[in-house]
Coordinates of C-alpha atoms and ligand atoms in Angstrom, one line a residue:
M5 CA 9.9 -7.6 20.3
A6 CA 12.2 -4.6 19.7
P7 CA 9.8 -2.1 18.1
W8 CA 10.6 -2.2 14.4
G9 CA 11.0 1.0 12.4
Y10 CA 13.0 2.5 9.6
S11 CA 16.1 3.7 11.4
K12 CA 19.6 2.2 11.3
E13 CA 18.9 0.4 14.6
N14 CA 15.5 -1.0 13.8
G15 CA 15.1 -0.7 10.1
P16 CA 14.4 -3.3 7.3
A17 CA 17.9 -4.9 7.5
T18 CA 17.2 -5.8 11.2
W19 CA 13.6 -7.1 10.8
H20 CA 14.8 -10.7 10.2
K21 CA 15.7 -10.9 13.9
D22 CA 12.1 -11.0 15.0
C23 CA 10.7 -11.9 11.6
P24 CA 12.9 -14.6 10.0
I25 CA 10.7 -14.6 6.9
A26 CA 12.3 -11.3 6.0
N27 CA 15.3 -13.2 4.9
T28 CA 13.9 -16.7 4.3
G29 CA 10.7 -15.8 2.5
V30 CA 10.5 -16.4 -1.2
R31 CA 7.6 -14.1 -1.9
Q32 CA 8.5 -10.9 -0.1
S33 CA 7.4 -7.4 -1.0
P34 CA 8.0 -4.8 -2.3
I35 CA 9.8 -5.7 -5.6
D36 CA 11.4 -3.7 -8.5
L37 CA 8.9 -4.0 -11.4
I38 CA 11.1 -4.6 -14.4
T39 CA 9.5 -3.9 -17.8
T40 CA 12.1 -5.2 -20.2
G41 CA 14.6 -8.1 -20.3
Q42 CA 14.7 -11.6 -18.7
T43 CA 12.7 -11.2 -15.5
C44 CA 10.3 -8.6 -16.9
A45 CA 6.6 -8.3 -16.3
K46 CA 4.7 -10.4 -18.9
Y47 CA 1.6 -9.1 -20.6
D48 CA -1.5 -11.2 -19.8
S49 CA -4.5 -10.5 -22.0
N50 CA -6.8 -12.3 -19.6
L51 CA -6.3 -9.6 -16.9
K52 CA -9.5 -7.5 -16.6
P53 CA -9.9 -4.0 -15.2
V54 CA -10.0 -3.8 -11.4
I55 CA -13.5 -3.0 -10.1
V56 CA -13.8 -0.9 -6.9
S57 CA -17.1 0.0 -5.2
Y58 CA -16.1 2.7 -2.8
P59 CA -19.2 4.6 -1.5
A60 CA -18.0 7.7 0.4
F61 CA -16.9 6.8 3.9
S62 CA -19.0 8.6 6.5
E63 CA -17.1 7.5 9.7
A64 CA -13.4 6.8 9.9
T65 CA -10.4 7.2 12.1
F66 CA -7.1 8.8 10.9
L67 CA -4.1 7.5 12.8
N68 CA -0.4 8.1 13.1
N69 CA 0.9 4.7 14.3
G70 CA 4.5 5.8 14.3
H71 CA 5.5 4.2 11.0
S72 CA 2.7 5.5 8.7
V73 CA -0.6 7.4 8.7
Q74 CA -3.6 5.2 8.2
F75 CA -7.3 5.9 7.3
Q76 CA -9.5 3.3 8.8
P77 CA -13.3 3.4 8.3
S78 CA -15.7 2.1 10.9
A79 CA -16.5 -1.7 10.7
G80 CA -19.8 -1.0 8.8
N81 CA -18.1 0.2 5.7
L82 CA -19.3 -1.6 2.6
S83 CA -16.5 -0.8 0.2
E84 CA -15.5 -3.7 -2.0
L85 CA -13.0 -4.8 -4.6
S86 CA -13.2 -7.4 -7.4
G87 CA -12.1 -8.0 -11.0
G88 CA -8.5 -7.7 -12.1
P89 CA -6.6 -10.9 -11.3
L90 CA -9.1 -11.7 -8.4
T91 CA -11.6 -14.5 -8.4
K92 CA -13.2 -13.4 -5.1
K93 CA -14.8 -10.3 -3.7
Y94 CA -12.6 -8.4 -1.2
K95 CA -13.6 -6.0 1.6
F96 CA -11.8 -2.7 2.2
E97 CA -10.0 -2.5 5.5
Q98 CA -7.8 0.6 5.5
F99 CA -5.4 2.8 3.4
H100 CA -2.0 4.2 4.4
F101 CA 1.1 5.7 2.8
H102 CA 4.8 5.3 2.4
W103 CA 7.0 8.3 1.6
G104 CA 10.6 9.6 1.6
N105 CA 12.3 12.8 2.7
N106 CA 12.8 14.0 -0.9
D107 CA 11.1 13.6 -4.2
S108 CA 13.6 10.9 -5.5
E109 CA 12.7 8.3 -3.0
G110 CA 9.7 7.1 -0.9
S111 CA 7.8 4.5 -2.9
E112 CA 8.1 0.8 -1.9
H113 CA 7.6 -0.7 -5.4
R114 CA 10.0 0.7 -8.1
V115 CA 9.7 0.6 -11.9
N116 CA 13.0 -0.3 -13.6
G117 CA 14.7 0.9 -10.4
K118 CA 12.9 4.3 -10.3
M119 CA 11.3 5.2 -7.0
Y120 CA 8.4 7.7 -6.8
P121 CA 8.1 10.2 -3.9
A122 CA 5.3 8.2 -2.2
E123 CA 3.0 5.2 -2.5
L124 CA -0.6 4.8 -1.4
H125 CA -1.7 1.3 -0.3
L126 CA -5.4 0.4 -0.2
V127 CA -5.7 -2.8 1.9
H128 CA -8.5 -5.3 1.4
W129 CA -9.2 -8.9 2.6
N130 CA -11.0 -11.8 0.9
S131 CA -14.5 -11.7 2.3
E132 CA -15.5 -15.0 0.6
S133 CA -13.0 -17.4 2.1
P134 CA -14.3 -20.3 4.2
N135 CA -11.1 -20.0 6.3
F136 CA -11.6 -16.6 7.9
S137 CA -14.2 -14.0 8.4
S138 CA -12.2 -10.9 9.5
F139 CA -9.2 -8.9 8.4
Q140 CA -7.2 -10.0 11.5
E141 CA -7.9 -13.7 10.8
A142 CA -7.1 -13.2 7.1
V143 CA -3.6 -11.8 7.9
G144 CA -2.8 -14.8 10.1
S145 CA -4.4 -17.4 7.7
N146 CA -1.4 -18.4 5.5
D147 CA -3.8 -18.1 2.6
P148 CA -1.7 -16.8 -0.3
H149 CA -4.4 -14.4 -1.4
A150 CA -6.0 -13.5 2.0
L151 CA -5.3 -9.9 1.3
C152 CA -5.2 -7.7 -1.8
V153 CA -3.4 -4.4 -1.7
L154 CA -3.8 -1.8 -4.4
G155 CA -0.6 0.3 -4.8
F156 CA -0.7 3.7 -6.4
F157 CA 2.5 5.8 -7.0
L158 CA 2.4 9.4 -6.0
K159 CA 4.3 12.0 -8.1
V160 CA 4.8 15.7 -7.5
G161 CA 2.6 18.0 -9.7
A162 CA -0.6 19.8 -9.3
E163 CA -2.4 19.8 -5.9
N164 CA -4.7 16.8 -5.5
A165 CA -8.0 18.3 -4.4
S166 CA -9.4 14.8 -3.6
L167 CA -6.5 14.0 -1.3
K168 CA -6.5 17.5 0.3
P169 CA -8.9 16.4 3.2
I170 CA -6.3 13.8 4.1
T171 CA -3.1 15.9 3.7
D172 CA -4.8 18.8 5.6
L173 CA -5.3 16.4 8.5
L174 CA -1.7 15.3 8.8
S175 CA -0.8 18.2 11.1
K176 CA -3.5 17.0 13.5
V177 CA -1.8 13.6 13.8
K178 CA 1.8 14.9 14.0
N179 CA 2.5 13.0 17.2
A180 CA 2.9 9.2 16.9
G181 CA 0.0 7.4 18.5
S182 CA -2.3 10.3 17.9
S183 CA -5.6 9.8 16.0
V184 CA -8.6 11.9 15.0
S185 CA -12.0 11.0 13.9
F186 CA -12.3 12.0 10.2
P187 CA -14.5 15.0 9.9
G188 CA -17.4 14.5 7.4
K189 CA -17.3 12.2 4.4
F190 CA -14.3 11.1 2.4
D191 CA -14.6 10.0 -1.3
L192 CA -11.7 7.6 -1.9
K193 CA -13.0 6.9 -5.4
A194 CA -12.3 10.5 -6.4
V195 CA -8.6 10.0 -5.5
L196 CA -8.1 7.2 -8.0
P197 CA -7.5 7.4 -11.7
E198 CA -10.7 7.0 -13.8
T199 CA -9.7 3.7 -15.4
L200 CA -8.1 0.9 -13.4
T201 CA -7.0 -1.0 -16.4
D202 CA -3.2 -0.7 -16.5
Y203 CA -1.4 -2.5 -13.6
Y204 CA 1.3 -5.0 -12.6
T205 CA 0.2 -7.9 -10.4
Y206 CA 2.2 -10.6 -8.4
D207 CA 2.0 -12.7 -5.3
G208 CA 3.8 -11.0 -2.3
S209 CA 3.7 -10.1 1.3
L210 CA 3.0 -7.3 3.8
T211 CA 5.9 -4.8 3.4
T212 CA 6.2 -4.4 7.2
P213 CA 6.4 -6.9 10.0
P214 CA 4.9 -9.5 10.3
L215 CA 5.8 -9.6 6.5
A216 CA 3.1 -12.3 6.1
E217 CA 3.1 -13.8 2.6
C218 CA -0.6 -13.4 2.1
V219 CA -0.9 -10.6 -0.4
K220 CA -2.1 -10.4 -4.0
W221 CA -0.4 -7.2 -5.1
I222 CA -1.9 -4.9 -7.8
V223 CA 0.3 -1.9 -8.5
F224 CA -1.0 0.6 -11.0
K225 CA 1.1 2.1 -13.8
E226 CA -0.5 5.6 -13.7
P227 CA 0.8 7.7 -10.8
I228 CA -1.5 10.0 -8.8
E229 CA -0.3 13.7 -8.7
V230 CA 0.1 15.6 -5.4
S231 CA 1.6 19.0 -4.8
T232 CA 5.0 19.7 -3.2
A233 CA 3.1 21.2 -0.2
Q234 CA 1.1 17.9 0.1
M235 CA 4.3 15.9 0.0
E236 CA 5.9 18.2 2.7
A237 CA 2.9 17.6 4.9
F238 CA 3.7 13.8 5.1
R239 CA 7.4 14.7 5.9
A240 CA 6.3 16.6 9.0
V241 CA 4.6 13.6 10.7
D242 CA 6.6 12.3 13.7
D243 CA 7.8 8.8 14.4
G244 CA 7.4 8.8 18.2
H245 CA 11.1 9.3 18.8
G246 CA 11.0 13.1 18.2
K247 CA 11.9 12.7 14.6
P248 CA 9.8 13.0 11.4
I249 CA 9.0 9.9 9.5
T250 CA 11.1 10.5 6.5
G251 CA 11.5 7.1 4.8
N252 CA 9.0 4.5 5.8
Y253 CA 9.7 2.3 2.7
R254 CA 11.2 -1.2 2.6
P255 CA 13.8 -1.8 -0.2
P256 CA 12.9 -4.2 -3.0
C257 CA 13.1 -7.9 -2.3
P258 CA 14.3 -10.8 -4.5
L259 CA 11.7 -12.1 -7.0
H260 CA 12.9 -15.8 -6.6
T261 CA 10.8 -17.9 -9.0
R262 CA 7.9 -15.5 -9.1
T263 CA 6.6 -13.9 -12.3
V264 CA 5.0 -10.5 -12.6
A265 CA 2.0 -10.1 -14.9
A266 CA 1.1 -6.9 -16.6
S267 CA -2.5 -6.0 -17.8
F268 CA -1.1 -3.8 -20.5
K269 CA 1.5 -4.1 -23.4
Ligands
MJ2_16 C1 1.8 -4.6 8.5 C2 0.9 -4.3 7.3 C3 -0.4 -4.4 7.5 C4 -1.2 -4.1 6.4 C5 -2.7 -4.2 6.6 C6 -0.7 -3.7 5.2 C7 0.7 -3.6 5.0 S1 1.3 -3.2 3.5 N1 2.4 -2.0 3.6 O1 2.0 -4.3 3.0 O2 0.2 -2.7 2.7 C8 1.5 -3.9 6.1
ZN17 ZN1 1.9 -0.2 2.9

């Protein structure tokens, strides 16, 4: 399989060659979250706040896999997700980022066509399904809600002290394929907005190959602020071909017959 990426030769427009679902799928991600007009997100008063239980991680690996940087705690982590549109409890697997090479692009989801400079994805898998008992099995399960990914937009503003331990580590994983064990504890809860009440939610897919259509997406309205220096740190990470990763985001996909629900008016 030609290694996929984000360049002209191996980027999103070519992924269908190894992953036909890229073009034939009817619930692909990301999407443009439209807030007015015909296909707009519809307010659902039944949608509850999202509940996360993220005890500080004490052991984790921080990896540059050539198309993103990923924070993966050791198997014993007990972090969980529930509430929101979910009927089951989900286990935390990893988080990673998507970003652009300037502040006007970089997020995968868009809001009325607007892109943010970056997007944080917190990946979880359904730990109460009878059909699988690990993250890897969940991804391959064909279950429409095997995974739940929380998406947070990043915007440029004040330095984010909670994300500083992560952005300060980016220079240590500059080379693709490099990883470091995360020094000390990391408090992910401190990175997130206080209240997880206002979000969009819809059924979608992984946004990179294999593009499996197994994700319940929850994208929060309120962006997280990071400084310009923190954004620049992402843009200095290499893709393994001697170039910085400067645009690891997939363009929006057709909504088809899907509807997007909003937990807020
Ligand atoms: C390939 C892949 C794996 C995982 C766990 C998550 C994603 S994403 N960007 O949809 O959150 C992609
Ligand atoms: Zn992602």
